[in-house]
Amino acid sequence: MISNFNKKTILIAPLNWGLGHATRCIPIIKALIENNYIPIIASDGDALALLRKEFPNQKTLELPSYQIEYAGKGENLKWKLFKNGLKTIKAIQEEKRITEHWIEQYDIKGIISDNRFGVYSTKVPCVYITHQLKVLSGSSTWLSSKIHQNIIKKFDACWVPDFDETPNLTGKLGHLKKTPKNIQYIGPLSRLQLQEKEKKYDLMIVLSGPEPQRGILEAKLRSEIIRYSGKIIFIRGIIEKEQVKQQIENVSYYNFMNATEISNAFNESEIVLCRSGYTTIMDLTQLNKKSFFIPTPGQFEQEYLARKLQEENAVPFASQDDFKIENLEQVANYKGLPKTEIKTDWSSLFHVFKK
């Protein structure tokens, strides 16, 4: 048994943009613990609240919010993010200062940052996690990609949760013509496990992402599912102090679920209706689950991934404005996301912290 005195403390900090960055860090946090590291979890908002529920015995710290907000209309998203830019830059500068302080205060020996630009230091080995080596932003893709690639260069390693070779999940998002030296493809990450369970639900709806788009989609789907006769489990994606369940006719509503509960729900459901966020795609791949996507309006990444997977005959999609519950009939004509056997060599990946 290794005492805490001999264990290295690693700061792991996911971005609070929806819940995807936080949930894909769950298997990493578990791997750190299993490999005799002490993780300190840092984030803000719903992401931090979720990880506190998943790891009640681990130390957690609060970082400044990037104050990411979606526009009510998809075409205004880029302008909304631009307007919030100064607040984001200020938050990044503040988290940089806080990170340096925490390294001394908590004797931190390494950093894992999931898309948090300021959680970085030259004092300790630093790892960055992203699936976006190319950041799609319309006409400014070349600029947003260049900025992001320059940030990635600072880190000792950049873990891309995808396959290096074709076929892969991210396409042009996670693959460049020339791969930088610090890039390591680690395979898809998922907190979920494939299990043989009796099907309880015909449809599972999983919502996520910042407001107001999460709420807009929830309102739309509540009106659409009136015409659906099968059993539905509806995860609203709202992290609150207590879990709330509500049964309305054929629909079981939950505000949120922990990792074990949502893994069971996925395995007990025939079809999943959700956003085309990358973490969700990794979860569906892990579970070999048939699904239907509604990309967040104006989010280029989700729109690209939805188109890519539809063109590969894996998953159909519809825009938020155009979606009708009858669209789910298309799922039967698609092969779904294949289950992939990935055994991540965490011991080898964590070697970066041996420096």
mmCIF file of C-alpha atoms in Angstrom:
data_model
loop_
_atom_site.group_PDB
_atom_site.id
_atom_site.type_symbol
_atom_site.label_atom_id
_atom_site.label_comp_id
_atom_site.label_asym_id
_atom_site.label_seq_id
_atom_site.Cartn_x
_atom_site.Cartn_y
_atom_site.Cartn_z
ATOM 1 C CA MET A 1 0.000 0.000 0.000
ATOM 2 C CA ILE A 2 1.333 3.415 -0.998
ATOM 3 C CA SER A 3 0.871 6.181 1.560
ATOM 4 C CA ASN A 4 -0.373 9.619 0.543
ATOM 5 C CA PHE A 5 3.047 10.963 1.468
ATOM 6 C CA ASN A 6 4.554 9.180 -1.548
ATOM 7 C CA LYS A 7 1.744 9.967 -3.981
ATOM 8 C CA LYS A 8 1.927 12.818 -6.466
ATOM 9 C CA THR A 9 -0.911 15.338 -6.534
ATOM 10 C CA ILE A 10 -2.329 16.131 -9.989
ATOM 11 C CA LEU A 11 -4.624 19.076 -10.701
ATOM 12 C CA ILE A 12 -7.318 18.131 -13.241
ATOM 13 C CA ALA A 13 -9.439 20.970 -14.588
ATOM 14 C CA PRO A 14 -12.223 20.574 -17.177
ATOM 15 C CA LEU A 15 -13.909 23.503 -18.901
ATOM 16 C CA ASN A 16 -17.469 24.272 -17.806
ATOM 17 C CA TRP A 17 -19.141 24.324 -21.251
ATOM 18 C CA GLY A 18 -22.040 21.935 -20.980
ATOM 19 C CA LEU A 19 -21.162 18.772 -19.097
ATOM 20 C CA GLY A 20 -19.091 16.962 -21.729
ATOM 21 C CA HIS A 21 -15.668 18.157 -20.614
ATOM 22 C CA ALA A 22 -16.438 17.168 -17.029
ATOM 23 C CA THR A 23 -17.909 13.746 -17.810
ATOM 24 C CA ARG A 24 -15.046 12.709 -20.072
ATOM 25 C CA CYS A 25 -12.649 13.544 -17.233
ATOM 26 C CA ILE A 26 -14.387 11.010 -14.954
ATOM 27 C CA PRO A 27 -12.460 8.000 -16.354
ATOM 28 C CA ILE A 28 -9.227 10.015 -16.132
ATOM 29 C CA ILE A 29 -9.843 10.871 -12.468
ATOM 30 C CA LYS A 30 -10.586 7.218 -11.734
ATOM 31 C CA ALA A 31 -7.404 6.193 -13.562
ATOM 32 C CA LEU A 32 -5.345 8.685 -11.535
ATOM 33 C CA ILE A 33 -6.670 7.185 -8.305
ATOM 34 C CA GLU A 34 -6.060 3.614 -9.529
ATOM 35 C CA ASN A 35 -2.476 4.539 -10.472
ATOM 36 C CA ASN A 36 -1.733 5.972 -7.021
ATOM 37 C CA TYR A 37 -2.030 9.680 -7.793
ATOM 38 C CA ILE A 38 -4.071 12.153 -5.779
ATOM 39 C CA PRO A 39 -6.357 14.155 -8.081
ATOM 40 C CA ILE A 40 -7.497 17.635 -7.126
ATOM 41 C CA ILE A 41 -10.506 18.607 -9.237
ATOM 42 C CA ALA A 42 -10.963 22.224 -10.338
ATOM 43 C CA SER A 43 -13.715 23.785 -12.423
ATOM 44 C CA ASP A 44 -16.795 25.979 -11.972
ATOM 45 C CA GLY A 45 -20.565 25.906 -12.302
ATOM 46 C CA ASP A 46 -22.395 22.739 -13.322
ATOM 47 C CA ALA A 47 -19.184 20.941 -14.297
ATOM 48 C CA LEU A 48 -17.785 21.332 -10.786
ATOM 49 C CA ALA A 49 -21.134 20.428 -9.197
ATOM 50 C CA LEU A 50 -21.309 17.210 -11.231
ATOM 51 C CA LEU A 51 -17.752 16.160 -10.352
ATOM 52 C CA ARG A 52 -18.335 16.885 -6.679
ATOM 53 C CA LYS A 53 -21.268 14.457 -6.787
ATOM 54 C CA GLU A 54 -19.174 11.819 -8.605
ATOM 55 C CA PHE A 55 -16.134 12.186 -6.332
ATOM 56 C CA PRO A 56 -17.364 13.331 -2.907
ATOM 57 C CA ASN A 57 -14.123 12.237 -1.220
ATOM 58 C CA GLN A 58 -11.774 14.146 -3.532
ATOM 59 C CA LYS A 59 -10.653 17.706 -2.947
ATOM 60 C CA THR A 60 -12.318 20.203 -5.291
ATOM 61 C CA LEU A 61 -11.455 23.814 -6.037
ATOM 62 C CA GLU A 62 -13.358 26.545 -7.854
ATOM 63 C CA LEU A 63 -11.931 28.345 -10.876
ATOM 64 C CA PRO A 64 -13.242 31.585 -12.385
ATOM 65 C CA SER A 65 -16.020 31.139 -14.941
ATOM 66 C CA TYR A 66 -15.337 31.744 -18.639
ATOM 67 C CA GLN A 67 -18.952 33.034 -18.685
ATOM 68 C CA ILE A 68 -19.744 31.136 -21.881
ATOM 69 C CA GLU A 69 -23.265 31.866 -23.057
ATOM 70 C CA TYR A 70 -25.210 30.711 -26.097
ATOM 71 C CA ALA A 71 -27.325 33.058 -28.175
ATOM 72 C CA GLY A 72 -31.060 32.513 -28.476
ATOM 73 C CA LYS A 73 -30.575 32.194 -32.232
ATOM 74 C CA GLY A 74 -27.871 29.973 -33.695
ATOM 75 C CA GLU A 75 -26.677 32.510 -36.238
ATOM 76 C CA ASN A 76 -25.801 34.886 -33.383
ATOM 77 C CA LEU A 77 -23.618 32.407 -31.468
ATOM 78 C CA LYS A 78 -20.269 33.591 -32.824
ATOM 79 C CA TRP A 79 -21.147 37.231 -32.076
ATOM 80 C CA LYS A 80 -22.262 36.276 -28.553
ATOM 81 C CA LEU A 81 -18.986 34.469 -27.875
ATOM 82 C CA PHE A 82 -17.040 37.434 -29.285
ATOM 83 C CA LYS A 83 -18.894 39.839 -26.980
ATOM 84 C CA ASN A 84 -18.015 37.633 -24.021
ATOM 85 C CA GLY A 85 -14.379 37.515 -25.153
ATOM 86 C CA LEU A 86 -13.056 40.131 -22.729
ATOM 87 C CA LYS A 87 -14.696 38.341 -19.779
ATOM 88 C CA THR A 88 -13.170 35.059 -20.948
ATOM 89 C CA ILE A 89 -9.692 36.567 -21.304
ATOM 90 C CA LYS A 90 -9.964 38.051 -17.808
ATOM 91 C CA ALA A 91 -11.011 34.647 -16.426
ATOM 92 C CA ILE A 92 -8.063 32.941 -18.159
ATOM 93 C CA GLN A 93 -5.622 35.456 -16.694
ATOM 94 C CA GLU A 94 -7.142 34.957 -13.247
ATOM 95 C CA GLU A 95 -7.027 31.141 -13.440
ATOM 96 C CA LYS A 96 -3.385 31.375 -14.510
ATOM 97 C CA ARG A 97 -2.621 33.356 -11.344
ATOM 98 C CA ILE A 98 -4.662 30.959 -9.177
ATOM 99 C CA THR A 99 -2.977 27.905 -10.708
ATOM 100 C CA GLU A 100 0.480 29.193 -9.805
ATOM 101 C CA HIS A 101 -0.706 29.772 -6.240
ATOM 102 C CA TRP A 102 -2.265 26.296 -5.967
ATOM 103 C CA ILE A 103 0.924 24.616 -7.187
ATOM 104 C CA GLU A 104 2.696 25.949 -4.098
ATOM 105 C CA GLN A 105 -0.234 25.610 -1.680
ATOM 106 C CA TYR A 106 -1.114 21.999 -2.546
ATOM 107 C CA ASP A 107 2.294 20.757 -3.738
ATOM 108 C CA ILE A 108 0.882 19.961 -7.184
ATOM 109 C CA LYS A 109 3.225 17.860 -9.330
ATOM 110 C CA GLY A 110 1.296 17.869 -12.599
ATOM 111 C CA ILE A 111 -1.650 19.401 -14.449
ATOM 112 C CA ILE A 112 -4.340 17.988 -16.747
ATOM 113 C CA SER A 113 -6.330 20.770 -18.396
ATOM 114 C CA ASP A 114 -9.382 19.967 -20.498
ATOM 115 C CA ASN A 115 -9.686 23.097 -22.653
ATOM 116 C CA ARG A 116 -8.886 25.511 -19.821
ATOM 117 C CA PHE A 117 -6.219 27.756 -21.324
ATOM 118 C CA GLY A 118 -4.977 29.311 -18.078
ATOM 119 C CA VAL A 119 -4.549 26.082 -16.112
ATOM 120 C CA TYR A 120 -0.915 25.772 -17.113
ATOM 121 C CA SER A 121 2.482 26.364 -15.566
ATOM 122 C CA THR A 122 6.110 25.996 -16.562
ATOM 123 C CA LYS A 123 6.831 24.699 -13.034
ATOM 124 C CA VAL A 124 5.220 21.265 -13.513
ATOM 125 C CA PRO A 125 4.450 18.864 -16.407
ATOM 126 C CA CYS A 126 1.211 19.913 -18.087
ATOM 127 C CA VAL A 127 -1.212 17.922 -20.257
ATOM 128 C CA TYR A 128 -3.938 19.428 -22.430
ATOM 129 C CA ILE A 129 -7.033 17.501 -23.545
ATOM 130 C CA THR A 130 -8.917 18.394 -26.718
ATOM 131 C CA HIS A 131 -10.543 16.793 -29.747
ATOM 132 C CA GLN A 132 -10.338 20.070 -31.668
ATOM 133 C CA LEU A 133 -6.926 20.511 -33.251
ATOM 134 C CA LYS A 134 -8.917 22.419 -35.847
ATOM 135 C CA VAL A 135 -11.543 24.755 -34.348
ATOM 136 C CA LEU A 136 -14.429 25.264 -36.760
ATOM 137 C CA SER A 137 -15.795 28.811 -36.681
ATOM 138 C CA GLY A 138 -17.007 29.464 -40.225
ATOM 139 C CA SER A 139 -14.992 32.024 -42.160
ATOM 140 C CA SER A 140 -12.617 32.483 -39.206
ATOM 141 C CA THR A 141 -11.723 28.763 -38.863
ATOM 142 C CA TRP A 142 -8.115 29.394 -39.941
ATOM 143 C CA LEU A 143 -7.678 32.000 -37.166
ATOM 144 C CA SER A 144 -9.437 30.110 -34.351
ATOM 145 C CA SER A 145 -7.493 26.964 -35.273
ATOM 146 C CA LYS A 146 -4.151 28.794 -35.305
ATOM 147 C CA ILE A 147 -4.820 30.361 -31.899
ATOM 148 C CA HIS A 148 -5.782 27.012 -30.406
ATOM 149 C CA GLN A 149 -2.784 25.211 -31.922
ATOM 150 C CA ASN A 150 -0.447 27.837 -30.432
ATOM 151 C CA ILE A 151 -1.993 27.223 -26.999
ATOM 152 C CA ILE A 152 -1.541 23.448 -27.403
ATOM 153 C CA LYS A 153 2.156 23.887 -28.220
ATOM 154 C CA LYS A 154 2.859 25.172 -24.697
ATOM 155 C CA PHE A 155 1.864 21.886 -23.066
ATOM 156 C CA ASP A 156 4.147 18.894 -22.568
ATOM 157 C CA ALA A 157 1.490 16.619 -24.078
ATOM 158 C CA CYS A 158 -1.866 16.990 -25.769
ATOM 159 C CA TRP A 159 -4.218 14.014 -25.401
ATOM 160 C CA VAL A 160 -6.721 13.643 -28.221
ATOM 161 C CA PRO A 161 -9.549 11.242 -27.238
ATOM 162 C CA ASP A 162 -9.875 9.565 -30.634
ATOM 163 C CA PHE A 163 -8.144 7.108 -32.950
ATOM 164 C CA ASP A 164 -5.079 8.182 -34.893
ATOM 165 C CA GLU A 165 -5.987 6.212 -38.007
ATOM 166 C CA THR A 166 -9.091 6.074 -40.204
ATOM 167 C CA PRO A 167 -11.870 5.359 -39.395
ATOM 168 C CA ASN A 168 -12.087 7.785 -36.502
ATOM 169 C CA LEU A 169 -14.732 9.880 -34.758
ATOM 170 C CA THR A 170 -13.494 13.459 -35.071
ATOM 171 C CA GLY A 171 -12.514 13.632 -38.746
ATOM 172 C CA LYS A 172 -10.839 16.921 -39.613
ATOM 173 C CA LEU A 173 -11.442 18.298 -36.114
ATOM 174 C CA GLY A 174 -8.885 16.024 -34.490
ATOM 175 C CA HIS A 175 -6.520 15.280 -37.368
ATOM 176 C CA LEU A 176 -4.107 17.612 -39.141
ATOM 177 C CA LYS A 177 -2.009 17.010 -42.253
ATOM 178 C CA LYS A 178 1.077 17.208 -40.051
ATOM 179 C CA THR A 179 0.695 15.969 -36.461
ATOM 180 C CA PRO A 180 2.572 18.076 -33.861
ATOM 181 C CA LYS A 181 5.108 16.169 -31.743
ATOM 182 C CA ASN A 182 3.230 16.562 -28.442
ATOM 183 C CA ILE A 183 -0.025 15.047 -29.762
ATOM 184 C CA GLN A 184 -1.023 11.631 -28.381
ATOM 185 C CA TYR A 185 -4.175 9.816 -29.543
ATOM 186 C CA ILE A 186 -5.535 7.989 -26.508
ATOM 187 C CA GLY A 187 -8.772 6.499 -27.898
ATOM 188 C CA PRO A 188 -12.333 7.591 -27.037
ATOM 189 C CA LEU A 189 -13.108 8.333 -23.379
ATOM 190 C CA SER A 190 -16.361 7.319 -21.729
ATOM 191 C CA ARG A 191 -17.614 7.045 -18.158
ATOM 192 C CA LEU A 192 -20.151 4.422 -19.294
ATOM 193 C CA GLN A 193 -19.997 0.637 -19.566
ATOM 194 C CA LEU A 194 -21.822 -1.640 -21.997
ATOM 195 C CA GLN A 195 -24.097 -4.023 -20.076
ATOM 196 C CA GLU A 196 -26.669 -6.632 -21.000
ATOM 197 C CA LYS A 197 -29.874 -5.208 -19.552
ATOM 198 C CA GLU A 198 -33.553 -5.659 -20.246
ATOM 199 C CA LYS A 199 -34.928 -2.767 -22.299
ATOM 200 C CA LYS A 200 -37.203 -0.546 -20.183
ATOM 201 C CA TYR A 201 -37.451 2.481 -22.460
ATOM 202 C CA ASP A 202 -38.163 2.916 -26.148
ATOM 203 C CA LEU A 203 -36.540 6.346 -26.164
ATOM 204 C CA MET A 204 -33.946 8.104 -24.008
ATOM 205 C CA ILE A 205 -33.620 11.892 -24.289
ATOM 206 C CA VAL A 206 -30.438 13.463 -22.923
ATOM 207 C CA LEU A 207 -30.063 17.245 -22.828
ATOM 208 C CA SER A 208 -26.898 19.209 -22.089
ATOM 209 C CA GLY A 209 -25.112 22.446 -22.869
ATOM 210 C CA PRO A 210 -25.409 26.070 -21.759
ATOM 211 C CA GLU A 211 -28.614 28.051 -21.699
ATOM 212 C CA PRO A 212 -30.688 29.244 -23.381
ATOM 213 C CA GLN A 213 -30.328 26.509 -26.018
ATOM 214 C CA ARG A 214 -30.728 23.657 -23.533
ATOM 215 C CA GLY A 215 -34.051 25.092 -22.395
ATOM 216 C CA ILE A 216 -35.210 25.881 -25.925
ATOM 217 C CA LEU A 217 -34.676 22.262 -26.985
ATOM 218 C CA GLU A 218 -36.362 20.944 -23.839
ATOM 219 C CA ALA A 219 -39.473 23.008 -24.539
ATOM 220 C CA LYS A 220 -39.588 21.827 -28.138
ATOM 221 C CA LEU A 221 -39.161 18.154 -27.231
ATOM 222 C CA ARG A 222 -41.795 18.301 -24.488
ATOM 223 C CA SER A 223 -44.315 19.325 -27.129
ATOM 224 C CA GLU A 224 -43.072 16.776 -29.699
ATOM 225 C CA ILE A 225 -43.123 13.708 -27.421
ATOM 226 C CA ILE A 226 -46.848 14.113 -26.832
ATOM 227 C CA ARG A 227 -47.227 12.213 -30.121
ATOM 228 C CA TYR A 228 -44.831 9.408 -29.019
ATOM 229 C CA SER A 229 -46.554 6.346 -27.601
ATOM 230 C CA GLY A 230 -43.509 4.441 -26.292
ATOM 231 C CA LYS A 231 -41.876 4.697 -22.864
ATOM 232 C CA ILE A 232 -39.450 7.623 -22.511
ATOM 233 C CA ILE A 233 -36.749 8.515 -20.004
ATOM 234 C CA PHE A 234 -35.960 12.239 -20.213
ATOM 235 C CA ILE A 235 -32.697 13.509 -18.620
ATOM 236 C CA ARG A 236 -33.027 17.296 -18.540
ATOM 237 C CA GLY A 237 -29.330 18.011 -17.876
ATOM 238 C CA ILE A 238 -29.824 20.372 -14.944
ATOM 239 C CA ILE A 239 -27.420 19.858 -12.036
ATOM 240 C CA GLU A 240 -29.171 20.660 -8.766
ATOM 241 C CA LYS A 241 -28.591 19.840 -5.097
ATOM 242 C CA GLU A 242 -31.072 16.990 -5.083
ATOM 243 C CA GLN A 243 -32.177 14.592 -7.796
ATOM 244 C CA VAL A 244 -35.796 15.123 -8.832
ATOM 245 C CA LYS A 245 -37.874 12.489 -10.625
ATOM 246 C CA GLN A 246 -41.273 13.188 -12.154
ATOM 247 C CA GLN A 247 -43.553 10.727 -13.946
ATOM 248 C CA ILE A 248 -45.947 12.258 -16.474
ATOM 249 C CA GLU A 249 -47.893 9.609 -18.365
ATOM 250 C CA ASN A 250 -45.324 7.645 -20.439
ATOM 251 C CA VAL A 251 -42.355 9.919 -19.611
ATOM 252 C CA SER A 252 -39.958 9.624 -16.638
ATOM 253 C CA TYR A 253 -38.245 12.999 -16.111
ATOM 254 C CA TYR A 254 -34.976 13.433 -14.195
ATOM 255 C CA ASN A 255 -33.111 16.695 -13.623
ATOM 256 C CA PHE A 256 -29.778 14.805 -13.606
ATOM 257 C CA MET A 257 -28.250 11.367 -13.026
ATOM 258 C CA ASN A 258 -24.895 10.226 -11.703
ATOM 259 C CA ALA A 259 -22.564 8.079 -13.808
ATOM 260 C CA THR A 260 -23.954 4.734 -12.608
ATOM 261 C CA GLU A 261 -27.575 5.773 -13.074
ATOM 262 C CA ILE A 262 -27.104 7.236 -16.528
ATOM 263 C CA SER A 263 -25.059 4.207 -17.628
ATOM 264 C CA ASN A 264 -27.969 1.975 -16.600
ATOM 265 C CA ALA A 265 -30.450 4.238 -18.386
ATOM 266 C CA PHE A 266 -28.431 4.156 -21.619
ATOM 267 C CA ASN A 267 -28.216 0.375 -21.504
ATOM 268 C CA GLU A 268 -31.940 0.057 -20.790
ATOM 269 C CA SER A 269 -32.959 2.294 -23.733
ATOM 270 C CA GLU A 270 -33.553 1.330 -27.355
ATOM 271 C CA ILE A 271 -32.844 4.718 -29.008
ATOM 272 C CA VAL A 272 -31.102 7.868 -27.749
ATOM 273 C CA LEU A 273 -32.077 11.400 -28.822
ATOM 274 C CA CYS A 274 -29.436 13.986 -27.960
ATOM 275 C CA ARG A 275 -27.042 16.720 -29.070
ATOM 276 C CA SER A 276 -24.111 15.746 -31.276
ATOM 277 C CA GLY A 277 -21.525 16.839 -28.719
ATOM 278 C CA TYR A 278 -18.300 14.884 -28.925
ATOM 279 C CA THR A 279 -18.449 13.417 -25.420
ATOM 280 C CA THR A 280 -21.943 12.109 -26.125
ATOM 281 C CA ILE A 281 -20.668 10.544 -29.356
ATOM 282 C CA MET A 282 -17.893 8.784 -27.408
ATOM 283 C CA ASP A 283 -20.467 7.467 -24.919
ATOM 284 C CA LEU A 284 -22.714 6.173 -27.709
ATOM 285 C CA THR A 285 -19.721 4.514 -29.374
ATOM 286 C CA GLN A 286 -18.834 2.787 -26.110
ATOM 287 C CA LEU A 287 -22.399 1.448 -25.848
ATOM 288 C CA ASN A 288 -22.953 0.599 -29.535
ATOM 289 C CA LYS A 289 -26.182 2.586 -29.278
ATOM 290 C CA LYS A 290 -28.613 3.651 -32.021
ATOM 291 C CA SER A 291 -29.292 7.374 -31.845
ATOM 292 C CA PHE A 292 -30.608 10.563 -33.425
ATOM 293 C CA PHE A 293 -28.824 13.926 -33.226
ATOM 294 C CA ILE A 294 -30.059 17.515 -32.938
ATOM 295 C CA PRO A 295 -26.934 19.746 -33.130
ATOM 296 C CA THR A 296 -26.856 22.933 -31.084
ATOM 297 C CA PRO A 297 -27.783 25.763 -33.498
ATOM 298 C CA GLY A 298 -24.752 27.730 -34.634
ATOM 299 C CA GLN A 299 -22.202 25.393 -33.035
ATOM 300 C CA PHE A 300 -20.022 24.493 -36.006
ATOM 301 C CA GLU A 301 -18.398 21.514 -34.299
ATOM 302 C CA GLN A 302 -21.685 19.754 -33.492
ATOM 303 C CA GLU A 303 -23.093 20.490 -36.936
ATOM 304 C CA TYR A 304 -19.964 19.070 -38.584
ATOM 305 C CA LEU A 305 -19.974 15.904 -36.463
ATOM 306 C CA ALA A 306 -23.680 15.326 -37.143
ATOM 307 C CA ARG A 307 -23.165 15.663 -40.912
ATOM 308 C CA LYS A 308 -20.059 13.454 -40.823
ATOM 309 C CA LEU A 309 -21.798 10.610 -39.012
ATOM 310 C CA GLN A 310 -24.899 10.837 -41.174
ATOM 311 C CA GLU A 311 -22.766 10.657 -44.330
ATOM 312 C CA GLU A 312 -21.097 7.545 -42.851
ATOM 313 C CA ASN A 313 -24.562 5.992 -42.431
ATOM 314 C CA ALA A 314 -24.079 5.856 -38.649
ATOM 315 C CA VAL A 315 -26.559 8.359 -37.185
ATOM 316 C CA PRO A 316 -29.282 10.577 -38.734
ATOM 317 C CA PHE A 317 -29.823 14.172 -37.618
ATOM 318 C CA ALA A 318 -32.150 17.132 -37.994
ATOM 319 C CA SER A 319 -31.838 20.820 -37.180
ATOM 320 C CA GLN A 320 -33.492 22.018 -34.001
ATOM 321 C CA ASP A 321 -36.063 24.055 -35.918
ATOM 322 C CA ASP A 322 -36.946 21.233 -38.314
ATOM 323 C CA PHE A 323 -37.054 18.281 -35.918
ATOM 324 C CA LYS A 324 -40.284 16.307 -35.636
ATOM 325 C CA ILE A 325 -40.742 13.253 -33.443
ATOM 326 C CA GLU A 326 -41.559 11.251 -36.573
ATOM 327 C CA ASN A 327 -37.910 11.743 -37.662
ATOM 328 C CA LEU A 328 -36.948 8.994 -35.219
ATOM 329 C CA GLU A 329 -38.299 6.456 -37.701
ATOM 330 C CA GLN A 330 -35.126 7.134 -39.755
ATOM 331 C CA VAL A 331 -32.928 5.520 -37.080
ATOM 332 C CA ALA A 332 -33.812 2.023 -38.310
ATOM 333 C CA ASN A 333 -32.111 2.801 -41.636
ATOM 334 C CA TYR A 334 -28.733 3.627 -40.030
ATOM 335 C CA LYS A 335 -26.131 1.195 -38.706
ATOM 336 C CA GLY A 336 -25.403 3.134 -35.496
ATOM 337 C CA LEU A 337 -22.064 3.803 -33.832
ATOM 338 C CA PRO A 338 -19.962 0.651 -33.521
ATOM 339 C CA LYS A 339 -18.703 -0.570 -30.150
ATOM 340 C CA THR A 340 -14.934 -0.200 -30.008
ATOM 341 C CA GLU A 341 -12.609 -2.089 -27.704
ATOM 342 C CA ILE A 342 -10.195 0.454 -26.252
ATOM 343 C CA LYS A 343 -7.804 -0.263 -23.404
ATOM 344 C CA THR A 344 -6.085 3.000 -22.573
ATOM 345 C CA ASP A 345 -2.577 2.566 -21.217
ATOM 346 C CA TRP A 346 -2.885 5.074 -18.390
ATOM 347 C CA SER A 347 0.373 4.039 -16.782
ATOM 348 C CA SER A 348 2.217 4.979 -19.962
ATOM 349 C CA LEU A 349 0.277 8.251 -20.394
ATOM 350 C CA PHE A 350 0.901 9.276 -16.795
ATOM 351 C CA HIS A 351 4.642 8.833 -17.351
ATOM 352 C CA VAL A 352 4.684 12.518 -18.295
ATOM 353 C CA PHE A 353 4.351 13.251 -14.570
ATOM 354 C CA LYS A 354 7.494 11.276 -13.747
ATOM 355 C CA LYS A 355 9.650 14.108 -15.037
#
